[in-house]
Amino acid sequence: MGEFDFSVWQPSLPFIRDGLLFTLRLTLVAMTGGIVIGTLLALARLSPIAPLARIAGAYVDLMRSIPLVLVILWFFLVIPFITGSPVGAETSAIITFTAFEAAFYCEIMRSGIQSVPRGQVNAAFALGLGRAQAMIHVILPQAVRNMLPVLLTQTIVLFQDTSLVYAIGAKDMLKAADVVGKNYNRPVEMIVLSALIYFAICFSLSLAVRQLQKRVAIIR
Amino acid sequence: MIEIRNVSKWYGQTQVLNGCNTHVAKGEVVVVCGPSGSGKSTLIKCVNGLEPFAQGTITVDGVSVGDPKTDLPRLRARVGMVFQHFELFPHMSVEQNLALAQVKVLGRSVEEAAARGVALLDRVGLREHAAKFPGQLSGGQQQRVAIARALAMDPICLLFDEPTSALDPEMIGEVLDVMVELARTGMTMMCVTHEMGFARKVARRVVFMDHGEIVEDAPVAQFFDAPASERAKSFLARILRH
Amino acid sequence: MNYHWNWGIFLEQVKAGDETYLAWLFTGLGWTLAVSLTAWLIALTIGIAVGALRTAPSRLLVLLANAWVELFRNIPLLVQMFLWFFVVPEFLPREWSLWVKQEMPAKEFVTAALCLGFFTSSRVAEQVRAGVGSLPRGQRDASLALGLTLGQAYRHVILPQALRIVIPPLTSEFMNVFKNSSVAFAIGVRGMALIEARTRVPGLIARSG
């Protein structure tokens, strides 16, 4: 057994906190943006306009078949060419994750929309609601409600995946742990600490989602 | 009020409606019946354009349903429809179900819509359930709410698509009572139903369909006492046996 | 966009070697395949066993199997890679630890395959549990009524049916193993991802290798 010295955890806390704040910010922004763009993509995929459906479908399939690490690296290299000036690793990460997660939220929203029975659509139309009104007032609310546990589970996956911004050196929690570990020459202890924090957060969130799932199941 | 002329429809190779002709005059109640798969539900959904049809014309109050220039949402707002599975919106309370289309389609104020909703709930005997969600109501209660929801739009006519066939037997009566009361007030109604007692009581004519065709279209007494076709006779024998 | 494309780079020689970049990429592809397939075998074996245990009639076994799944599902894969590479050797007896750190052949490969295999096993277990759960309970009862032991019932009746149900979700997990193998770059496995990144931006990932 190696020698461990967990006293390094104490001085590392402020750095870990800052890193965790970025990780959370990245998760929340990518979740919000991803759900909004993902819903629009889902509407495009289901739209009767064939070219629109095909473009959205191609985007989603592309994102879903490339490893996230590669997307993170490519975006980091490509975004400066589009904006004309270098952006920081943090901004790049936020853009990348929003764009990437949108594809996954799109598929969730698409199956959510398709899970709403045809009769509900008919009833909305029979009352004189237009396509957009039926979508906004009748279909989407039910789609979100049916898919809420899945949306949240995807968000937990997203929270874990944000650790991959390590690849471009963005200062998330894992990076903070890594830096402290190097400075104090205690990398093993810091890896253990970050694993514990990730586990604590993800495990309690997934317990919460499971509770929610039970409640949703009862309402139905 | 409703004119159906030579309407035909295909699902791929199979023909589901074959040259259907019938009409519902203002203030009239017409019952459509026939064995399952005879096309009666499809026909009634063609009337408000929920199902497109390939040939023929349907006009409602002079407006052609199949015409691509027709503003379908506007027409549907004037034609009420009640479904087999109620199709109340499960994420909204009863009063919200009643208010949604009044506000979003007719442009009524929220207060006006609420008042109209309460009045109609009163009429179907469910006033105290206004704040509940559809999942908390029995099937019969849900279907009465669905009727109130259709009435809230002040429709010129009502379409019923098997309104009692998803209900437990003890709840059929409460829904039929509401429908009979509506008929007595002179509402124009086209009802797909197997409730022959209801047909005898309030219908002017019965339309009998089989294999996508309208086989008989006769006044009620004539249909029950002397059906012209063998198919109608055997159908009646089967459903009146119980 | 005024990026200067240089497709010829694939035919140039790697600076510190005698391979071309293209050959380097193919070596990487080979490693990706090797890591993914090994990991998949590990994941299937452990995943089916743990998934079946989660439906067992013993509360202790269910608890242990659930703990396994939660452990590997709730820590990011990259952090798990670090754990396997840097932390696990510290928990081994001293001689083993030294051997792992200094002499173990293909260290990156073994670590990445183990890590990815255990990580994926929790996902496989989840699918298998759902598959077993979706079978009618009568199947188990009927097997037991015929005099099969519970183990035999699982082996011959329940698992064969459950596995047939979970084949579609498992294929998508199989794809995920390939995608996730790119995370192994972090500890220096010569995966596609790393090498591709290197051909574009030499020295970007200073930590690896």
XYZ file of C-alpha atoms in Angstrom:
671
model
C 0.000 0.000 0.000
C 1.235 3.470 -0.844
C 1.458 6.313 1.632
C -1.511 8.654 1.546
C -1.710 12.170 2.925
C -5.246 13.473 2.783
C -4.357 16.733 4.555
C -3.991 18.236 1.067
C -7.804 18.240 0.790
C -8.077 21.147 3.221
C -6.070 23.791 1.272
C -7.496 22.551 -2.042
C -11.094 23.397 -1.182
C -11.212 26.992 -2.504
C -9.810 25.847 -5.860
C -12.158 22.881 -5.993
C -15.082 25.201 -5.239
C -14.168 27.556 -8.089
C -13.744 24.621 -10.449
C -17.044 23.115 -9.342
C -18.791 26.439 -9.950
C -17.542 26.434 -13.537
C -18.570 22.798 -13.962
C -22.073 23.631 -12.695
C -22.325 26.743 -14.848
C -21.258 24.765 -17.906
C -23.827 22.068 -17.085
C -26.695 24.513 -16.557
C -25.971 26.616 -19.647
C -25.503 23.561 -21.854
C -28.673 22.005 -20.430
C -30.824 25.094 -21.001
C -29.379 25.847 -24.422
C -29.349 22.176 -25.334
C -33.014 21.661 -24.451
C -34.117 24.797 -26.316
C -32.071 24.058 -29.441
C -32.795 20.337 -29.105
C -36.546 21.010 -29.078
C -36.226 23.169 -32.185
C -34.175 20.408 -33.834
C -36.834 17.870 -32.859
C -39.544 20.051 -34.413
C -37.401 20.350 -37.549
C -36.863 16.575 -37.665
C -40.608 15.975 -37.409
C -41.544 18.762 -39.802
C -43.216 17.871 -43.104
C -40.635 20.021 -44.918
C -38.267 17.304 -46.129
C -35.031 19.333 -46.523
C -35.422 20.809 -43.043
C -36.035 17.380 -41.526
C -33.039 15.965 -43.371
C -30.637 18.722 -42.314
C -31.675 18.439 -38.667
C -31.433 14.659 -38.873
C -27.953 14.811 -40.389
C -26.763 17.186 -37.671
C -28.114 14.977 -34.905
C -26.713 11.774 -36.401
C -23.318 13.399 -36.908
C -23.080 14.639 -33.323
C -24.259 11.325 -31.952
C -21.684 9.320 -33.846
C -18.561 11.345 -32.973
C -16.877 10.948 -29.584
C -17.394 14.018 -27.421
C -13.649 14.418 -26.804
C -13.090 14.902 -30.517
C -15.907 17.429 -30.782
C -14.415 19.355 -27.875
C -10.993 19.426 -29.539
C -12.323 20.291 -33.010
C -14.552 23.084 -31.770
C -11.642 24.484 -29.796
C -9.636 24.652 -33.013
C -12.448 25.686 -35.362
C -14.317 28.340 -33.356
C -11.467 30.894 -33.620
C -11.647 30.571 -37.416
C -15.333 31.436 -37.356
C -15.208 34.239 -34.814
C -11.921 35.562 -36.157
C -10.338 35.812 -32.738
C -9.311 33.221 -30.187
C -11.884 32.410 -27.526
C -10.950 31.009 -24.156
C -11.214 27.332 -23.340
C -14.204 28.085 -21.088
C -16.237 29.867 -23.789
C -15.314 27.187 -26.287
C -16.483 24.528 -23.850
C -19.851 26.231 -23.337
C -20.463 26.521 -27.090
C -19.338 22.952 -27.714
C -21.462 21.400 -25.014
C -24.582 23.331 -26.002
C -24.185 22.283 -29.633
C -23.347 18.693 -28.753
C -26.013 18.118 -26.105
C -28.685 19.670 -28.347
C -28.439 16.539 -30.510
C -29.105 14.276 -27.523
C -31.903 16.417 -26.068
C -33.369 16.518 -29.594
C -33.783 12.746 -29.646
C -35.368 12.796 -26.187
C -37.810 15.557 -27.157
C -38.583 13.797 -30.428
C -39.624 10.603 -28.701
C -41.474 12.744 -26.133
C -43.463 14.445 -28.877
C -44.163 11.100 -30.512
C -45.275 9.665 -27.172
C -48.261 12.033 -27.108
C -51.217 10.024 -28.489
C -52.592 10.971 -31.902
C -56.003 11.506 -30.294
C -54.644 14.458 -28.309
C -53.511 16.115 -31.528
C -56.903 15.434 -33.098
C -58.693 16.886 -30.080
C -56.571 20.032 -30.244
C -57.247 20.405 -33.972
C -60.961 19.680 -33.482
C -61.119 22.649 -31.099
C -59.747 24.847 -33.853
C -56.180 25.179 -32.554
C -53.571 25.657 -35.283
C -50.458 23.491 -35.638
C -48.256 25.846 -33.623
C -50.895 26.364 -30.918
C -51.485 22.620 -30.613
C -47.722 22.086 -30.335
C -47.213 24.783 -27.685
C -50.272 24.223 -25.501
C -51.050 20.539 -25.872
C -48.148 18.481 -27.235
C -44.948 20.024 -25.829
C -46.163 20.274 -22.200
C -47.072 16.587 -22.263
C -43.851 15.663 -24.064
C -41.747 17.445 -21.437
C -43.723 15.895 -18.608
C -43.396 12.373 -20.018
C -39.700 12.831 -20.685
C -38.735 14.764 -17.536
C -36.874 11.855 -15.885
C -35.006 11.111 -19.121
C -34.131 14.787 -19.620
C -32.738 14.930 -16.086
C -30.817 11.667 -16.489
C -29.249 13.075 -19.655
C -28.310 16.151 -17.629
C -26.493 13.955 -15.094
C -24.591 12.375 -17.984
C -23.827 15.888 -19.223
C -22.568 16.880 -15.780
C -20.149 13.950 -15.841
C -19.110 14.605 -19.424
C -18.086 18.171 -18.634
C -14.968 16.621 -17.061
C -13.745 16.091 -20.632
C -13.018 19.823 -21.006
C -9.816 18.721 -19.296
C -8.684 18.001 -22.875
C -8.591 21.711 -23.730
C -7.452 22.842 -20.308
C -10.645 24.598 -19.246
C -10.624 25.202 -15.499
C -13.365 22.870 -14.319
C -13.357 20.902 -11.101
C -11.206 18.071 -12.413
C -8.636 20.531 -13.727
C -8.588 22.301 -10.350
C -7.995 18.993 -8.593
C -5.257 18.185 -11.071
C -3.480 21.518 -10.575
C -3.609 21.292 -6.787
C -2.427 17.693 -6.970
C 0.619 18.746 -8.966
C 1.410 21.760 -6.804
C 1.346 19.745 -3.591
C 2.731 16.660 -5.309
C -0.321 14.730 -4.108
C -2.103 13.759 -7.402
C -3.527 10.492 -6.038
C -5.324 12.139 -3.121
C -6.763 14.836 -5.386
C -8.058 12.301 -7.920
C -9.786 10.459 -5.080
C -11.313 13.716 -3.843
C -12.708 14.663 -7.246
C -14.087 11.142 -7.723
C -15.850 11.402 -4.350
C -17.361 14.785 -5.184
C -18.587 13.643 -8.603
C -20.044 10.502 -7.051
C -21.799 12.349 -4.238
C -23.428 14.825 -6.614
C -24.400 12.350 -9.331
C -25.661 9.710 -6.932
C -27.916 12.098 -5.025
C -29.229 13.560 -8.279
C -30.042 10.141 -9.667
C -31.833 9.217 -6.433
C -33.887 12.395 -6.833
C -34.707 11.525 -10.443
C -35.858 8.075 -9.333
C -38.228 9.654 -6.783
C -39.563 11.955 -9.477
C -40.041 9.008 -11.812
C -42.245 7.323 -9.218
C -44.376 10.442 -8.852
C -44.742 10.909 -12.601
C -45.744 7.266 -12.900
C -48.511 7.852 -10.362
C -49.911 10.949 -12.086
C -50.227 9.140 -15.382
C -75.695 21.970 -42.371
C -73.453 19.006 -43.268
C -73.411 17.737 -46.848
C -71.383 14.658 -47.769
C -71.227 13.892 -51.494
C -69.486 10.938 -53.168
C -66.699 10.793 -50.606
C -64.077 8.096 -51.150
C -60.828 7.462 -49.315
C -57.985 4.987 -49.543
C -55.260 3.909 -47.112
C -52.663 2.823 -49.648
C -54.369 0.005 -51.582
C -57.341 -0.486 -49.253
C -60.426 1.575 -49.845
C -61.907 2.715 -46.526
C -64.695 4.951 -47.844
C -66.566 4.259 -51.029
C -68.798 6.925 -52.569
C -70.501 8.047 -49.356
C -73.541 10.332 -49.656
C -75.540 11.719 -46.766
C -76.473 14.934 -45.038
C -77.412 16.380 -41.676
C -79.900 19.234 -41.711
C -79.932 22.032 -39.155
C -81.366 20.883 -35.837
C -81.269 17.261 -36.928
C -79.725 14.318 -35.084
C -78.291 11.612 -37.334
C -76.879 8.364 -35.937
C -74.201 6.518 -37.893
C -73.754 2.851 -37.095
C -72.200 -0.266 -38.544
C -69.804 -3.067 -37.676
C -66.280 -2.195 -36.605
C -64.025 -1.350 -39.503
C -66.978 -0.155 -41.567
C -65.497 3.330 -41.960
C -67.919 5.246 -39.739
C -65.215 6.821 -37.553
C -63.198 7.716 -40.622
C -66.225 9.354 -42.219
C -67.017 11.521 -39.207
C -63.366 12.615 -38.951
C -63.539 13.706 -42.576
C -66.329 16.115 -41.659
C -63.994 18.425 -39.722
C -60.954 17.592 -41.832
C -59.062 15.496 -39.265
C -58.877 12.862 -41.998
C -58.240 13.967 -45.571
C -60.292 12.274 -48.312
C -59.367 11.613 -51.918
C -62.625 12.118 -53.797
C -65.950 13.864 -53.334
C -66.921 16.968 -51.358
C -67.993 17.700 -47.827
C -69.476 21.078 -46.957
C -70.260 22.306 -43.477
C -72.481 25.380 -43.308
C -71.541 26.059 -46.928
C -67.773 25.798 -46.352
C -65.977 23.098 -48.348
C -63.823 20.986 -46.022
C -61.616 19.470 -48.713
C -60.791 22.798 -50.356
C -57.108 23.570 -49.701
C -58.040 27.263 -49.389
C -60.343 26.595 -46.458
C -59.087 27.818 -43.095
C -59.506 24.493 -41.298
C -58.773 25.709 -37.734
C -61.462 28.339 -38.162
C -63.981 25.825 -39.439
C -63.116 23.336 -36.678
C -63.606 26.044 -34.069
C -67.274 26.099 -35.163
C -67.682 22.308 -35.271
C -67.505 20.574 -31.919
C -66.180 17.039 -31.635
C -66.353 14.453 -28.861
C -63.994 11.477 -29.014
C -64.182 7.840 -27.985
C -61.311 8.247 -25.509
C -62.381 11.727 -24.298
C -58.972 13.248 -25.168
C -59.050 15.759 -22.356
C -55.621 17.326 -21.994
C -54.107 15.471 -19.006
C -51.689 18.247 -18.036
C -54.488 20.789 -17.561
C -57.249 21.042 -14.965
C -60.879 20.724 -16.043
C -61.353 24.489 -16.164
C -58.142 24.952 -18.134
C -59.316 22.314 -20.602
C -62.509 24.309 -21.090
C -60.728 27.650 -21.380
C -57.806 26.846 -23.681
C -59.481 27.052 -27.096
C -61.917 29.786 -26.019
C -58.950 32.020 -25.230
C -56.463 30.913 -27.892
C -58.854 30.402 -30.797
C -61.891 32.593 -30.152
C -59.877 35.304 -28.415
C -62.182 35.481 -25.419
C -60.844 37.040 -22.248
C -59.736 34.686 -19.494
C -62.633 35.790 -17.238
C -65.211 35.368 -19.984
C -63.892 31.896 -20.814
C -63.896 30.917 -17.152
C -67.495 32.072 -16.706
C -68.635 30.186 -19.798
C -66.747 27.122 -18.573
C -68.419 27.183 -15.166
C -71.848 27.583 -16.735
C -71.290 24.555 -18.951
C -69.866 22.448 -16.117
C -73.073 23.295 -14.267
C -75.062 22.083 -17.226
C -73.308 18.699 -17.309
C -73.473 18.469 -13.511
C -69.773 18.734 -12.727
C -69.407 22.202 -11.299
C -67.573 21.082 -8.161
C -64.913 19.270 -10.216
C -63.616 22.397 -11.982
C -60.199 22.385 -10.296
C -59.543 18.664 -10.725
C -57.357 17.053 -13.347
C -58.820 14.599 -15.879
C -56.977 11.686 -14.248
C -58.979 12.266 -11.055
C -62.346 11.852 -12.773
C -64.274 8.739 -13.793
C -64.660 7.951 -17.477
C -68.246 9.170 -17.537
C -67.280 12.435 -15.865
C -64.393 12.923 -18.297
C -66.674 12.441 -21.268
C -69.155 14.986 -19.861
C -66.282 17.449 -19.471
C -65.299 16.735 -23.081
C -68.847 17.562 -24.191
C -68.736 20.772 -22.168
C -65.385 21.612 -23.765
C -66.907 21.246 -27.229
C -69.968 23.306 -26.227
C -67.791 26.086 -24.846
C -66.903 27.009 -28.427
C -70.607 27.652 -29.184
C -70.506 25.199 -32.088
C -72.998 25.179 -34.959
C -73.001 21.381 -34.840
C -71.491 18.532 -32.833
C -69.736 15.373 -34.010
C -69.665 12.358 -31.668
C -67.212 9.553 -32.414
C -68.370 6.543 -30.361
C -68.684 8.648 -27.198
C -69.774 5.763 -24.966
C -67.873 2.755 -26.269
C -64.838 3.274 -23.997
C -67.029 3.608 -20.900
C -67.925 1.079 -18.242
C -71.614 0.120 -18.599
C -72.744 1.975 -15.452
C -71.394 5.265 -16.820
C -72.994 5.167 -20.250
C -76.292 6.500 -18.956
C -74.950 9.768 -17.566
C -73.298 10.621 -20.897
C -76.346 9.667 -22.961
C -78.536 11.815 -20.695
C -76.404 14.844 -21.541
C -76.576 14.000 -25.247
C -80.354 13.567 -25.182
C -80.738 16.873 -23.407
C -78.568 18.512 -26.079
C -80.655 17.000 -28.881
C -83.837 18.319 -27.275
C -82.427 21.850 -27.350
C -82.164 21.573 -31.130
C -78.422 21.004 -31.480
C -77.348 19.609 -34.837
C -75.603 16.315 -34.105
C -73.894 13.584 -36.095
C -73.249 10.616 -33.805
C -71.296 7.468 -34.492
C -72.729 5.127 -31.846
C -74.172 1.717 -31.216
C -76.614 3.029 -28.614
C -79.814 2.110 -30.406
C -81.968 3.306 -27.524
C -80.481 6.751 -27.982
C -81.112 6.551 -31.729
C -84.774 5.633 -31.242
C -85.261 8.378 -28.692
C -83.781 11.417 -30.483
C -82.442 10.597 -33.955
C -84.255 11.657 -37.118
C -82.332 9.247 -39.378
C -79.963 6.320 -39.077
C -77.068 5.846 -41.496
C -75.837 2.242 -41.663
C -72.332 1.647 -43.007
C -70.483 -1.515 -43.966
C -67.128 -1.921 -45.734
C -66.789 1.819 -46.320
C -70.159 2.138 -47.991
C -73.367 3.727 -46.806
C -75.740 0.799 -47.145
C -78.846 2.411 -45.689
C -79.865 5.956 -44.883
C -83.386 5.823 -43.502
C -85.735 7.471 -41.012
C -85.389 5.888 -37.576
C -88.676 3.998 -37.488
C -88.147 2.556 -40.939
C -84.574 1.485 -40.129
C -85.565 -0.405 -37.022
C -88.881 -1.833 -38.190
C -88.122 -2.656 -41.804
C -84.445 -2.480 -42.712
C -84.073 -2.833 -46.472
C -80.738 -4.664 -46.693
C -79.701 -8.081 -45.422
C -76.528 -6.590 -43.950
C -78.489 -4.121 -41.822
C -80.860 -6.882 -40.715
C -78.086 -9.161 -39.525
C -76.292 -6.234 -37.857
C -79.432 -5.247 -35.974
C -80.091 -8.856 -35.022
C -76.604 -9.085 -33.548
C -76.624 -5.887 -31.517
C -80.241 -5.951 -30.379
C -80.057 -9.534 -29.159
C -78.783 -8.473 -25.741
C -12.659 30.893 -42.941
C -9.156 31.032 -44.244
C -7.823 27.837 -42.782
C -4.905 26.465 -44.735
C -5.801 22.843 -45.433
C -2.891 20.464 -45.795
C -4.117 16.965 -46.603
C -0.568 15.993 -47.516
C 0.210 15.853 -43.808
C -1.030 12.281 -43.716
C 1.890 11.253 -45.944
C 4.568 13.209 -44.137
C 6.821 11.535 -41.628
C 6.182 11.793 -37.948
C 8.843 14.066 -36.489
C 10.205 11.639 -33.962
C 9.846 8.452 -35.942
C 10.048 6.778 -39.294
C 6.298 6.202 -39.793
C 4.056 8.433 -41.871
C 1.195 10.175 -40.042
C -1.239 7.940 -41.950
C 0.456 4.801 -40.674
C 0.357 6.357 -37.237
C -3.398 6.854 -37.554
C -3.853 3.220 -38.504
C -1.801 2.093 -35.523
C -4.162 4.216 -33.452
C -7.181 2.597 -35.062
C -5.765 -0.795 -34.144
C -5.385 0.245 -30.505
C -8.910 1.656 -30.476
C -10.277 -1.643 -31.777
C -8.207 -3.705 -29.345
C -9.179 -1.634 -26.310
C -12.863 -1.518 -27.310
C -13.254 -5.214 -28.018
C -11.455 -6.286 -24.837
C -13.510 -3.816 -22.826
C -16.701 -5.104 -24.430
C -15.901 -8.689 -23.449
C -15.268 -7.618 -19.861
C -18.437 -5.511 -19.848
C -20.631 -8.318 -21.179
C -19.330 -10.908 -18.732
C -19.577 -8.729 -15.634
C -22.663 -6.861 -16.839
C -24.777 -9.959 -17.423
C -23.750 -11.436 -14.071
C -24.370 -8.209 -12.131
C -27.605 -7.549 -14.018
C -28.898 -11.012 -13.150
C -27.862 -10.593 -9.508
C -29.926 -7.408 -9.329
C -33.042 -9.527 -9.855
C -31.974 -12.229 -7.381
C -34.194 -13.070 -4.384
C -31.387 -12.229 -1.899
C -31.440 -8.677 -0.584
C -27.712 -8.730 0.113
C -26.847 -9.761 -3.455
C -29.202 -7.139 -4.892
C -27.648 -4.497 -2.678
C -24.115 -5.422 -3.723
C -25.027 -5.534 -7.406
C -26.806 -2.177 -7.147
C -23.786 -0.681 -5.418
C -21.602 -1.907 -8.273
C -23.806 -0.214 -10.841
C -24.077 3.059 -8.921
C -20.319 3.180 -8.349
C -19.440 2.923 -12.015
C -22.331 5.029 -13.274
C -21.841 8.050 -11.092
C -18.176 8.862 -11.657
C -17.075 10.411 -14.974
C -15.214 7.995 -17.242
C -12.160 10.264 -17.396
C -11.933 10.332 -13.598
C -12.280 6.540 -13.580
C -9.379 6.358 -16.032
C -7.263 8.422 -13.614
C -8.368 6.223 -10.738
C -7.303 3.031 -12.500
C -4.051 4.493 -13.713
C -2.819 6.414 -10.683
C -4.838 5.318 -7.668
C -5.540 1.596 -7.983
C -1.829 0.620 -8.120
C -1.344 2.389 -4.768
C -3.835 0.026 -3.153
C -1.993 -3.104 -4.298
C 0.631 -4.865 -2.130
C 4.023 -3.179 -2.465
C 5.687 -5.677 -4.848
C 2.631 -5.816 -7.118
C 2.388 -2.084 -7.094
C 5.996 -1.702 -8.159
C 5.570 -4.310 -10.862
C 2.446 -2.612 -12.216
C 4.128 0.775 -12.234
C 7.430 -0.264 -13.721
C 7.257 -3.574 -15.524
C 3.717 -4.419 -16.539
C 3.650 -4.789 -20.327
C 1.174 -2.669 -22.314
C 0.200 -0.810 -19.163
C -1.956 1.787 -20.913
C -3.790 -0.866 -22.876
C -4.578 -3.018 -19.847
C -5.674 -0.040 -17.764
C -7.879 1.429 -20.466
C -9.530 -1.896 -21.296
C -10.211 -2.686 -17.633
C -11.553 0.784 -16.923
C -13.780 0.927 -19.995
C -14.928 -2.644 -19.384
C -15.964 -2.013 -15.771
C -17.551 1.325 -16.696
C -19.600 -0.292 -19.480
C -20.489 -3.295 -17.305
C -22.712 -1.055 -15.166
C -24.629 -0.013 -18.273
C -24.955 -3.588 -19.504
C -26.143 -4.630 -16.036
C -28.839 -1.957 -16.131
C -30.109 -3.215 -19.495
C -30.024 -6.855 -18.393
C -31.934 -6.051 -15.212
C -34.597 -4.233 -17.232
C -34.740 -7.185 -19.632
C -35.227 -9.725 -16.852
C -37.781 -7.421 -15.203
C -39.826 -7.231 -18.398
C -40.294 -11.014 -18.542
C -43.544 -12.362 -17.141
C -43.021 -13.733 -13.649
C -44.683 -16.949 -14.707
C -41.525 -17.974 -16.580
C -39.528 -18.143 -13.351
C -42.338 -19.897 -11.498
C -42.800 -22.409 -14.311
C -39.077 -23.230 -14.327
C -39.009 -23.711 -10.567
C -42.194 -25.797 -10.721
C -40.413 -28.112 -13.149
C -37.787 -28.694 -10.492
C -35.024 -26.512 -11.925
C -32.845 -24.738 -9.396
C -32.915 -20.964 -9.464
C -29.483 -20.948 -11.115
C -30.677 -23.360 -13.794
C -33.809 -21.281 -14.324
C -31.647 -18.217 -14.968
C -29.167 -20.102 -17.116
C -31.667 -21.918 -19.349
C -34.912 -19.944 -19.248
C -34.683 -16.380 -17.951
C -31.368 -15.077 -19.273
C -31.775 -16.436 -22.824
C -35.102 -14.607 -23.116
C -33.873 -11.460 -21.398
C -30.784 -11.251 -23.588
C -32.880 -11.455 -26.715
C -34.888 -8.470 -25.475
C -31.820 -6.380 -24.646
C -29.925 -6.933 -27.890
C -31.024 -3.601 -29.453
C -29.972 -1.432 -26.465
C -26.783 -3.472 -26.138
C -25.791 -2.741 -29.738
C -25.954 0.962 -29.002
C -23.854 0.371 -25.864
C -21.355 -1.435 -28.099
C -21.098 1.698 -30.258
C -20.642 3.744 -27.112
C -17.640 1.620 -26.134
C -15.917 2.695 -29.344
C -16.756 6.331 -28.754
C -15.742 6.142 -25.103
C -12.427 4.507 -25.960
C -11.394 7.967 -27.149
C -11.385 9.046 -23.521
C -8.521 6.609 -23.004
C -6.304 9.138 -24.774
C -6.079 10.926 -21.469
C -3.727 8.327 -20.092
C -1.772 7.889 -23.269
C -3.255 4.934 -25.045
C -2.451 5.475 -28.660
C -6.085 5.822 -29.610
C -7.359 7.438 -32.778
C -8.456 10.511 -30.931
C -5.091 11.358 -29.487
C -3.205 10.813 -32.673
C -5.671 12.765 -34.719
C -5.390 15.629 -32.276
C -1.617 15.452 -32.446
C -1.528 15.653 -36.208
C -3.499 18.880 -35.960
C -1.917 20.528 -32.938
C 1.378 19.044 -31.940
C 2.000 19.353 -28.248
C -1.573 20.237 -27.330
C -1.942 17.355 -24.942
C 1.273 17.707 -23.112
C 0.210 15.485 -20.267
C -0.338 12.284 -22.162
C 2.069 9.628 -23.425
